[in-house]
CSV table of N, CA and C in Angstrom, one decimal:
chain,number,residue,atom,x,y,z
A,196,MET,N,-63.8,76.6,-18.0
A,196,MET,CA,-62.7,76.7,-17.0
A,196,MET,C,-62.4,75.3,-16.5
A,197,ALA,N,-61.2,75.0,-16.5
A,197,ALA,CA,-60.7,73.7,-16.1
A,197,ALA,C,-60.9,73.5,-14.6
A,198,GLN,N,-61.2,72.4,-14.1
A,198,GLN,CA,-61.4,72.1,-12.7
A,198,GLN,C,-60.1,72.0,-11.9
A,199,GLN,N,-59.0,71.6,-12.5
A,199,GLN,CA,-57.8,71.3,-11.8
A,199,GLN,C,-56.8,72.4,-11.7
A,200,LEU,N,-57.1,73.6,-12.2
A,200,LEU,CA,-56.2,74.7,-12.2
A,200,LEU,C,-56.2,75.4,-10.9
A,201,ILE,N,-55.0,75.9,-10.5
A,201,ILE,CA,-54.9,76.7,-9.3
A,201,ILE,C,-55.4,78.1,-9.8
A,202,CYS,N,-56.2,78.7,-8.9
A,202,CYS,CA,-56.8,80.0,-9.3
A,202,CYS,C,-55.8,81.1,-9.6
A,203,PRO,N,-55.9,81.8,-10.7
A,203,PRO,CA,-55.0,82.8,-11.1
A,203,PRO,C,-54.9,84.0,-10.1
A,204,CYS,N,-55.9,84.1,-9.2
A,204,CYS,CA,-55.9,85.3,-8.3
A,204,CYS,C,-54.8,85.2,-7.2
A,205,GLY,N,-54.1,84.1,-7.1
A,205,GLY,CA,-53.0,84.1,-6.2
A,205,GLY,C,-53.3,83.5,-4.8
A,206,SER,N,-54.6,83.0,-4.7
A,206,SER,CA,-55.0,82.4,-3.4
A,206,SER,C,-54.3,81.1,-3.0
A,207,GLY,N,-53.9,80.4,-4.1
A,207,GLY,CA,-53.3,79.0,-3.8
A,207,GLY,C,-54.4,77.9,-3.8
A,208,VAL,N,-55.6,78.3,-4.0
A,208,VAL,CA,-56.8,77.4,-4.0
A,208,VAL,C,-57.1,77.1,-5.4
A,209,LEU,N,-57.7,75.9,-5.6
A,209,LEU,CA,-58.2,75.5,-7.0
A,209,LEU,C,-59.2,76.5,-7.5
A,210,LEU,N,-59.1,76.8,-8.8
A,210,LEU,CA,-60.1,77.8,-9.4
A,210,LEU,C,-61.5,77.4,-9.1
A,211,ALA,N,-61.8,76.1,-9.2
A,211,ALA,CA,-63.2,75.7,-9.0
A,211,ALA,C,-63.7,76.0,-7.6
A,212,GLN,N,-62.8,76.2,-6.6
A,212,GLN,CA,-63.2,76.5,-5.2
A,212,GLN,C,-62.9,77.9,-4.8
A,213,CYS,N,-62.5,78.7,-5.8
A,213,CYS,CA,-62.1,80.1,-5.4
A,213,CYS,C,-62.9,81.0,-6.2
A,214,CYS,N,-62.4,81.5,-7.4
A,214,CYS,CA,-63.1,82.6,-8.1
A,214,CYS,C,-64.1,82.0,-9.1
A,215,GLU,N,-64.0,80.8,-9.5
A,215,GLU,CA,-65.0,80.3,-10.5
A,215,GLU,C,-66.4,80.4,-10.1
A,216,PRO,N,-66.8,80.0,-8.8
A,216,PRO,CA,-68.2,80.2,-8.4
A,216,PRO,C,-68.7,81.6,-8.5
A,217,PHE,N,-67.8,82.6,-8.3
A,217,PHE,CA,-68.2,84.0,-8.5
A,217,PHE,C,-68.5,84.3,-10.0
A,218,ILE,N,-67.5,83.9,-10.8
A,218,ILE,CA,-67.6,84.2,-12.2
A,218,ILE,C,-68.8,83.5,-12.9
A,219,LYS,N,-69.2,82.3,-12.4
A,219,LYS,CA,-70.3,81.6,-12.9
A,219,LYS,C,-71.6,82.1,-12.3
A,220,GLY,N,-71.6,83.0,-11.3
A,220,GLY,CA,-72.8,83.5,-10.7
A,220,GLY,C,-73.4,82.7,-9.6
A,221,ILE,N,-72.7,81.7,-9.1
A,221,ILE,CA,-73.2,80.8,-8.1
A,221,ILE,C,-73.1,81.5,-6.7
A,222,HIS,N,-72.1,82.3,-6.5
A,222,HIS,CA,-72.0,83.0,-5.2
A,222,HIS,C,-71.5,84.4,-5.5
A,223,ASN,N,-71.8,85.3,-4.6
A,223,ASN,CA,-71.3,86.7,-4.7
A,223,ASN,C,-70.0,86.8,-3.8
A,224,PRO,N,-69.0,87.5,-4.3
A,224,PRO,CA,-67.8,87.8,-3.4
A,224,PRO,C,-68.3,88.6,-2.2
A,225,LEU,N,-67.8,88.2,-1.0
A,225,LEU,CA,-68.3,88.8,0.3
A,225,LEU,C,-67.5,90.1,0.6
A,226,THR,N,-66.3,90.3,-0.1
A,226,THR,CA,-65.5,91.5,0.2
A,226,THR,C,-65.1,92.1,-1.1
A,227,ALA,N,-64.7,93.4,-1.0
A,227,ALA,CA,-64.1,94.1,-2.2
A,227,ALA,C,-62.9,93.3,-2.7
A,228,GLU,N,-62.0,92.9,-1.8
A,228,GLU,CA,-60.8,92.2,-2.2
A,228,GLU,C,-61.2,90.9,-3.0
A,229,LYS,N,-62.1,90.1,-2.5
A,229,LYS,CA,-62.5,88.9,-3.3
A,229,LYS,C,-63.1,89.3,-4.6
A,230,LEU,N,-63.9,90.4,-4.7
A,230,LEU,CA,-64.4,90.8,-6.0
A,230,LEU,C,-63.2,91.2,-6.9
A,231,MET,N,-62.2,91.9,-6.4
A,231,MET,CA,-61.1,92.3,-7.2
A,231,MET,C,-60.3,91.1,-7.7
A,232,ARG,N,-60.1,90.2,-6.8
A,232,ARG,CA,-59.4,88.9,-7.2
A,232,ARG,C,-60.1,88.2,-8.3
A,233,SER,N,-61.5,88.1,-8.1
A,233,SER,CA,-62.3,87.4,-9.1
A,233,SER,C,-62.3,88.1,-10.5
A,234,ARG,N,-62.2,89.5,-10.4
A,234,ARG,CA,-62.2,90.2,-11.7
A,234,ARG,C,-60.8,90.0,-12.4
A,235,TYR,N,-59.7,89.9,-11.6
A,235,TYR,CA,-58.4,89.6,-12.3
A,235,TYR,C,-58.6,88.2,-12.9
A,236,THR,N,-59.1,87.3,-12.2
A,236,THR,CA,-59.3,85.9,-12.8
A,236,THR,C,-60.1,86.0,-14.0
A,237,ALA,N,-61.2,86.8,-14.0
A,237,ALA,CA,-62.0,86.9,-15.2
A,237,ALA,C,-61.3,87.4,-16.4
A,238,TYR,N,-60.3,88.3,-16.2
A,238,TYR,CA,-59.4,88.8,-17.3
A,238,TYR,C,-58.6,87.6,-17.8
A,239,VAL,N,-58.1,86.8,-16.9
A,239,VAL,CA,-57.3,85.6,-17.3
A,239,VAL,C,-58.1,84.6,-18.1
A,240,VAL,N,-59.3,84.4,-17.7
A,240,VAL,CA,-60.2,83.3,-18.4
A,240,VAL,C,-61.1,84.0,-19.4
A,241,GLN,N,-61.0,85.3,-19.6
A,241,GLN,CA,-61.7,86.0,-20.7
A,241,GLN,C,-63.2,86.0,-20.4
A,242,ALA,N,-63.6,86.2,-19.2
A,242,ALA,CA,-65.1,86.3,-18.8
A,242,ALA,C,-65.5,87.7,-18.8
A,243,ALA,N,-65.7,88.3,-20.0
A,243,ALA,CA,-66.0,89.7,-20.1
A,243,ALA,C,-67.4,90.0,-19.5
A,244,ASP,N,-68.4,89.1,-19.7
A,244,ASP,CA,-69.7,89.3,-19.1
A,244,ASP,C,-69.6,89.6,-17.6
A,245,TYR,N,-68.8,88.8,-16.9
A,245,TYR,CA,-68.7,89.0,-15.5
A,245,TYR,C,-68.0,90.3,-15.2
A,246,LEU,N,-67.1,90.7,-15.9
A,246,LEU,CA,-66.4,92.0,-15.7
A,246,LEU,C,-67.4,93.2,-15.9
A,247,ILE,N,-68.3,93.1,-16.9
A,247,ILE,CA,-69.3,94.1,-17.1
A,247,ILE,C,-70.3,94.1,-16.0
A,248,ALA,N,-70.8,92.9,-15.6
A,248,ALA,CA,-71.8,92.7,-14.6
A,248,ALA,C,-71.3,93.2,-13.2
A,249,THR,N,-70.0,93.1,-13.0
A,249,THR,CA,-69.5,93.6,-11.6
A,249,THR,C,-68.9,95.0,-11.7
A,250,THR,N,-69.2,95.7,-12.7
A,250,THR,CA,-68.8,97.1,-12.8
A,250,THR,C,-70.0,97.9,-12.4
A,251,HIS,N,-69.8,98.9,-11.5
A,251,HIS,CA,-70.9,99.7,-10.9
A,251,HIS,C,-71.7,100.4,-12.1
A,252,SER,N,-73.0,100.5,-11.9
A,252,SER,CA,-73.8,101.1,-13.0
A,252,SER,C,-73.4,102.5,-13.3
A,253,SER,N,-72.9,103.2,-12.3
A,253,SER,CA,-72.5,104.6,-12.6
A,253,SER,C,-71.3,104.8,-13.5
A,254,THR,N,-70.5,103.7,-13.7
A,254,THR,CA,-69.3,103.8,-14.5
A,254,THR,C,-69.3,102.7,-15.6
A,255,ARG,N,-70.3,101.9,-15.7
A,255,ARG,CA,-70.4,100.8,-16.6
A,255,ARG,C,-70.3,101.3,-18.1
A,256,LYS,N,-70.9,102.4,-18.3
A,256,LYS,CA,-70.9,103.0,-19.7
A,256,LYS,C,-69.5,103.3,-20.2
A,257,ASN,N,-68.5,103.4,-19.3
A,257,ASN,CA,-67.1,103.6,-19.7
A,257,ASN,C,-66.4,102.4,-20.2
A,258,HIS,N,-67.1,101.2,-20.1
A,258,HIS,CA,-66.4,99.9,-20.4
A,258,HIS,C,-67.2,99.2,-21.5
A,259,SER,N,-66.5,98.7,-22.5
A,259,SER,CA,-67.2,97.9,-23.5
A,259,SER,C,-66.8,96.5,-23.4
A,260,LYS,N,-67.7,95.5,-23.7
A,260,LYS,CA,-67.4,94.1,-23.6
A,260,LYS,C,-66.3,93.8,-24.7
A,261,SER,N,-66.4,94.4,-25.8
A,261,SER,CA,-65.4,94.1,-26.9
A,261,SER,C,-64.0,94.5,-26.5
A,262,ASP,N,-63.9,95.7,-25.9
A,262,ASP,CA,-62.6,96.2,-25.5
A,262,ASP,C,-62.0,95.4,-24.4
A,263,ILE,N,-62.9,95.0,-23.4
A,263,ILE,CA,-62.4,94.1,-22.3
A,263,ILE,C,-61.9,92.8,-22.9
A,264,LEU,N,-62.7,92.2,-23.8
A,264,LEU,CA,-62.3,90.9,-24.4
A,264,LEU,C,-61.0,91.0,-25.2
A,265,GLU,N,-60.8,92.1,-25.9
A,265,GLU,CA,-59.6,92.3,-26.7
A,265,GLU,C,-58.4,92.4,-25.8
A,266,TRP,N,-58.5,93.2,-24.7
A,266,TRP,CA,-57.4,93.4,-23.8
A,266,TRP,C,-57.1,92.1,-23.0
A,267,SER,N,-58.2,91.4,-22.7
A,267,SER,CA,-58.0,90.1,-22.0
A,267,SER,C,-57.3,89.1,-22.8
A,268,LYS,N,-57.6,89.0,-24.1
A,268,LYS,CA,-57.0,88.0,-25.0
A,268,LYS,C,-55.6,88.4,-25.5
A,269,SER,N,-55.4,89.7,-25.6
A,269,SER,CA,-54.1,90.2,-26.1
A,269,SER,C,-52.9,90.1,-25.1
A,270,ASN,N,-53.2,89.8,-23.9
A,270,ASN,CA,-52.2,89.8,-22.9
A,270,ASN,C,-52.1,88.4,-22.3
A,271,GLN,N,-50.9,88.0,-21.8
A,271,GLN,CA,-50.6,86.8,-21.1
A,271,GLN,C,-50.5,87.2,-19.6
A,272,TRP,N,-51.5,86.8,-18.8
A,272,TRP,CA,-51.5,87.2,-17.4
A,272,TRP,C,-50.6,86.3,-16.6
A,273,LEU,N,-49.8,87.0,-15.8
A,273,LEU,CA,-48.7,86.2,-15.1
A,273,LEU,C,-49.0,86.1,-13.6
A,274,LYS,N,-49.3,87.2,-13.0
A,274,LYS,CA,-49.4,87.2,-11.5
A,274,LYS,C,-50.2,88.4,-11.0
A,275,LEU,N,-50.9,88.2,-9.9
A,275,LEU,CA,-51.6,89.3,-9.2
A,275,LEU,C,-51.0,89.4,-7.8
A,276,GLN,N,-50.7,90.7,-7.5
A,276,GLN,CA,-50.1,91.0,-6.2
A,276,GLN,C,-51.0,92.0,-5.5
A,277,VAL,N,-51.7,91.6,-4.4
A,277,VAL,CA,-52.5,92.6,-3.7
A,277,VAL,C,-51.6,93.2,-2.6
A,278,LEU,N,-51.5,94.6,-2.7
A,278,LEU,CA,-50.6,95.3,-1.9
A,278,LEU,C,-51.3,95.8,-0.6
A,279,GLU,N,-52.6,96.2,-0.7
A,279,GLU,CA,-53.3,96.7,0.5
A,279,GLU,C,-54.8,96.6,0.2
A,280,ALA,N,-55.6,96.2,1.1
A,280,ALA,CA,-57.0,96.1,1.0
A,280,ALA,C,-57.7,96.7,2.2
A,281,THR,N,-58.7,97.6,1.9
A,281,THR,CA,-59.6,98.1,3.0
A,281,THR,C,-61.0,97.5,2.7
A,282,GLU,N,-62.0,98.1,3.4
A,282,GLU,CA,-63.3,97.6,3.2
A,282,GLU,C,-63.8,97.8,1.7
A,283,ASN,N,-63.4,99.0,1.2
A,283,ASN,CA,-63.9,99.4,-0.2
A,283,ASN,C,-62.8,99.8,-1.2
A,284,THR,N,-61.5,99.5,-0.8
A,284,THR,CA,-60.5,99.8,-1.8
A,284,THR,C,-59.5,98.6,-1.8
A,285,VAL,N,-58.9,98.4,-3.0
A,285,VAL,CA,-57.8,97.4,-3.1
A,285,VAL,C,-56.7,98.0,-4.0
A,286,GLU,N,-55.5,98.0,-3.5
A,286,GLU,CA,-54.4,98.4,-4.3
A,286,GLU,C,-53.7,97.1,-4.7
A,287,PHE,N,-53.4,97.0,-6.0
A,287,PHE,CA,-52.8,95.8,-6.5
A,287,PHE,C,-51.9,96.1,-7.7
A,288,ARG,N,-51.1,95.1,-8.0
A,288,ARG,CA,-50.3,95.1,-9.2
A,288,ARG,C,-50.6,93.8,-10.0
A,289,ALA,N,-50.9,94.0,-11.3
A,289,ALA,CA,-51.1,92.8,-12.1
A,289,ALA,C,-50.0,92.8,-13.2
A,290,TYR,N,-49.3,91.7,-13.2
A,290,TYR,CA,-48.2,91.5,-14.1
A,290,TYR,C,-48.6,90.7,-15.3
A,291,PHE,N,-48.2,91.1,-16.5
A,291,PHE,CA,-48.6,90.4,-17.7
A,291,PHE,C,-47.6,90.7,-18.9
A,292,LEU,N,-47.7,89.9,-19.9
A,292,LEU,CA,-46.9,90.1,-21.1
A,292,LEU,C,-47.9,90.7,-22.1
A,293,ASP,N,-47.5,91.8,-22.8
A,293,ASP,CA,-48.4,92.4,-23.8
A,293,ASP,C,-48.4,91.6,-25.1
A,294,SER,N,-49.1,92.1,-26.1
A,294,SER,CA,-49.1,91.4,-27.4
A,294,SER,C,-47.8,91.2,-28.1
A,295,ARG,N,-46.8,92.0,-27.7
A,295,ARG,CA,-45.4,91.9,-28.2
A,295,ARG,C,-44.5,91.1,-27.3
A,296,LEU,N,-45.2,90.5,-26.3
A,296,LEU,CA,-44.5,89.7,-25.2
A,296,LEU,C,-43.5,90.6,-24.4
A,297,LYS,N,-43.9,91.8,-24.3
A,297,LYS,CA,-43.1,92.7,-23.4
A,297,LYS,C,-43.7,92.7,-22.0
A,298,ALA,N,-42.9,92.6,-21.0
A,298,ALA,CA,-43.3,92.5,-19.6
A,298,ALA,C,-44.0,93.9,-19.2
A,299,GLN,N,-45.2,93.8,-18.6
A,299,GLN,CA,-45.9,95.0,-18.2
A,299,GLN,C,-46.4,94.8,-16.8
A,300,MET,N,-46.7,95.9,-16.1
A,300,MET,CA,-47.3,95.9,-14.8
A,300,MET,C,-48.4,96.9,-14.7
A,301,HIS,N,-49.5,96.5,-14.3
A,301,HIS,CA,-50.7,97.5,-14.1
A,301,HIS,C,-50.8,97.7,-12.6
A,302,HIS,N,-50.6,98.9,-12.1
A,302,HIS,CA,-50.7,99.2,-10.7
A,302,HIS,C,-51.9,100.1,-10.5
A,303,GLU,N,-52.8,99.7,-9.7
A,303,GLU,CA,-54.1,100.4,-9.5
A,303,GLU,C,-54.5,100.3,-8.1
A,304,LYS,N,-55.2,101.4,-7.6
A,304,LYS,CA,-55.9,101.4,-6.4
A,304,LYS,C,-57.4,101.5,-6.8
A,305,SER,N,-58.1,100.4,-6.7
A,305,SER,CA,-59.5,100.3,-7.1
A,305,SER,C,-60.4,100.6,-6.0
A,306,PHE,N,-61.5,101.3,-6.5
A,306,PHE,CA,-62.6,101.7,-5.5
A,306,PHE,C,-63.8,100.8,-5.8
A,307,PHE,N,-64.5,100.4,-4.7
A,307,PHE,CA,-65.6,99.5,-4.8
A,307,PHE,C,-66.8,100.0,-4.0
A,308,LYS,N,-68.0,99.6,-4.4
A,308,LYS,CA,-69.2,100.0,-3.7
A,308,LYS,C,-70.1,98.8,-3.5
A,309,LYS,N,-70.6,98.6,-2.3
A,309,LYS,CA,-71.5,97.5,-2.0
A,309,LYS,C,-73.0,98.0,-2.1
A,310,GLU,N,-73.8,97.3,-2.9
A,310,GLU,CA,-75.2,97.6,-3.0
A,310,GLU,C,-75.9,96.3,-2.7
A,311,LYS,N,-76.8,96.3,-1.7
A,311,LYS,CA,-77.5,95.2,-1.2
A,311,LYS,C,-76.4,94.1,-0.8
A,312,ASP,N,-76.4,93.0,-1.4
A,312,ASP,CA,-75.4,92.0,-1.0
A,312,ASP,C,-74.3,91.8,-2.1
A,313,SER,N,-74.1,92.8,-3.0
A,313,SER,CA,-73.2,92.6,-4.0
A,313,SER,C,-72.2,93.8,-4.1
A,314,TRP,N,-70.9,93.5,-4.3
A,314,TRP,CA,-69.8,94.4,-4.5
A,314,TRP,C,-69.7,94.8,-6.0
A,315,PHE,N,-69.3,96.0,-6.3
A,315,PHE,CA,-69.1,96.4,-7.6
A,315,PHE,C,-67.8,97.3,-7.7
A,316,TYR,N,-67.1,97.1,-8.8
A,316,TYR,CA,-66.0,97.9,-9.1
A,316,TYR,C,-66.5,99.3,-9.6
A,317,VAL,N,-66.0,100.4,-9.0
A,317,VAL,CA,-66.5,101.7,-9.5
A,317,VAL,C,-65.5,102.3,-10.5
A,318,ASP,N,-64.2,102.5,-10.0
A,318,ASP,CA,-63.2,103.0,-10.8
A,318,ASP,C,-61.8,102.9,-10.1
A,319,GLY,N,-60.8,103.4,-10.7
A,319,GLY,CA,-59.5,103.2,-10.0
A,319,GLY,C,-58.6,104.4,-10.3
A,320,GLU,N,-57.6,104.5,-9.4
A,320,GLU,CA,-56.5,105.4,-9.5
A,320,GLU,C,-55.3,104.6,-10.0
A,321,PHE,N,-54.7,105.1,-11.1
A,321,PHE,CA,-53.6,104.3,-11.8
A,321,PHE,C,-52.3,104.9,-11.4
A,322,PHE,N,-51.3,104.1,-11.2
A,322,PHE,CA,-49.9,104.5,-10.9
A,322,PHE,C,-49.0,104.1,-12.0
A,323,GLU,N,-47.9,104.8,-12.1
A,323,GLU,CA,-46.9,104.4,-13.1
A,323,GLU,C,-46.1,103.3,-12.6
C-alpha cells in the first residue's frame, strides 16, 4: 500500500494514518464504523486476509478468500458513503464500476459484534 494515498474510506486522511494500520494488524478499529470503513478499504487494496479475519466466526464460513479476492479485483472502487452509524450497525453505499465498467452501487446495513477489544462484521441487510 502506498504511503501517499488518501484513504479510500472517505476520511480525507492519508491511508497510512487511517485504515492501513488496521489492515496491517497494528491497531484494532475502535468502532464498528471504523471497522466498516477499513473493510471497504481492504476491498480497494485487495486485502482478503483482513476481510476474512474481521468477519465474525459465526458467519465466516459463508465467505471464501478466493471469492472476496475475485470480487475485489473485478471492480473499480469509486467511493464510500456512510449514511448512518450506530454502536453496532453501519448503513452505507459503496459505488464501483463492475468488470464491464458499468456503474454499480452496493447499499447495505451492516451488523457488527464486539468481542473483547475487537469488532467483527456479522452480516448485512441489502437494499436495491
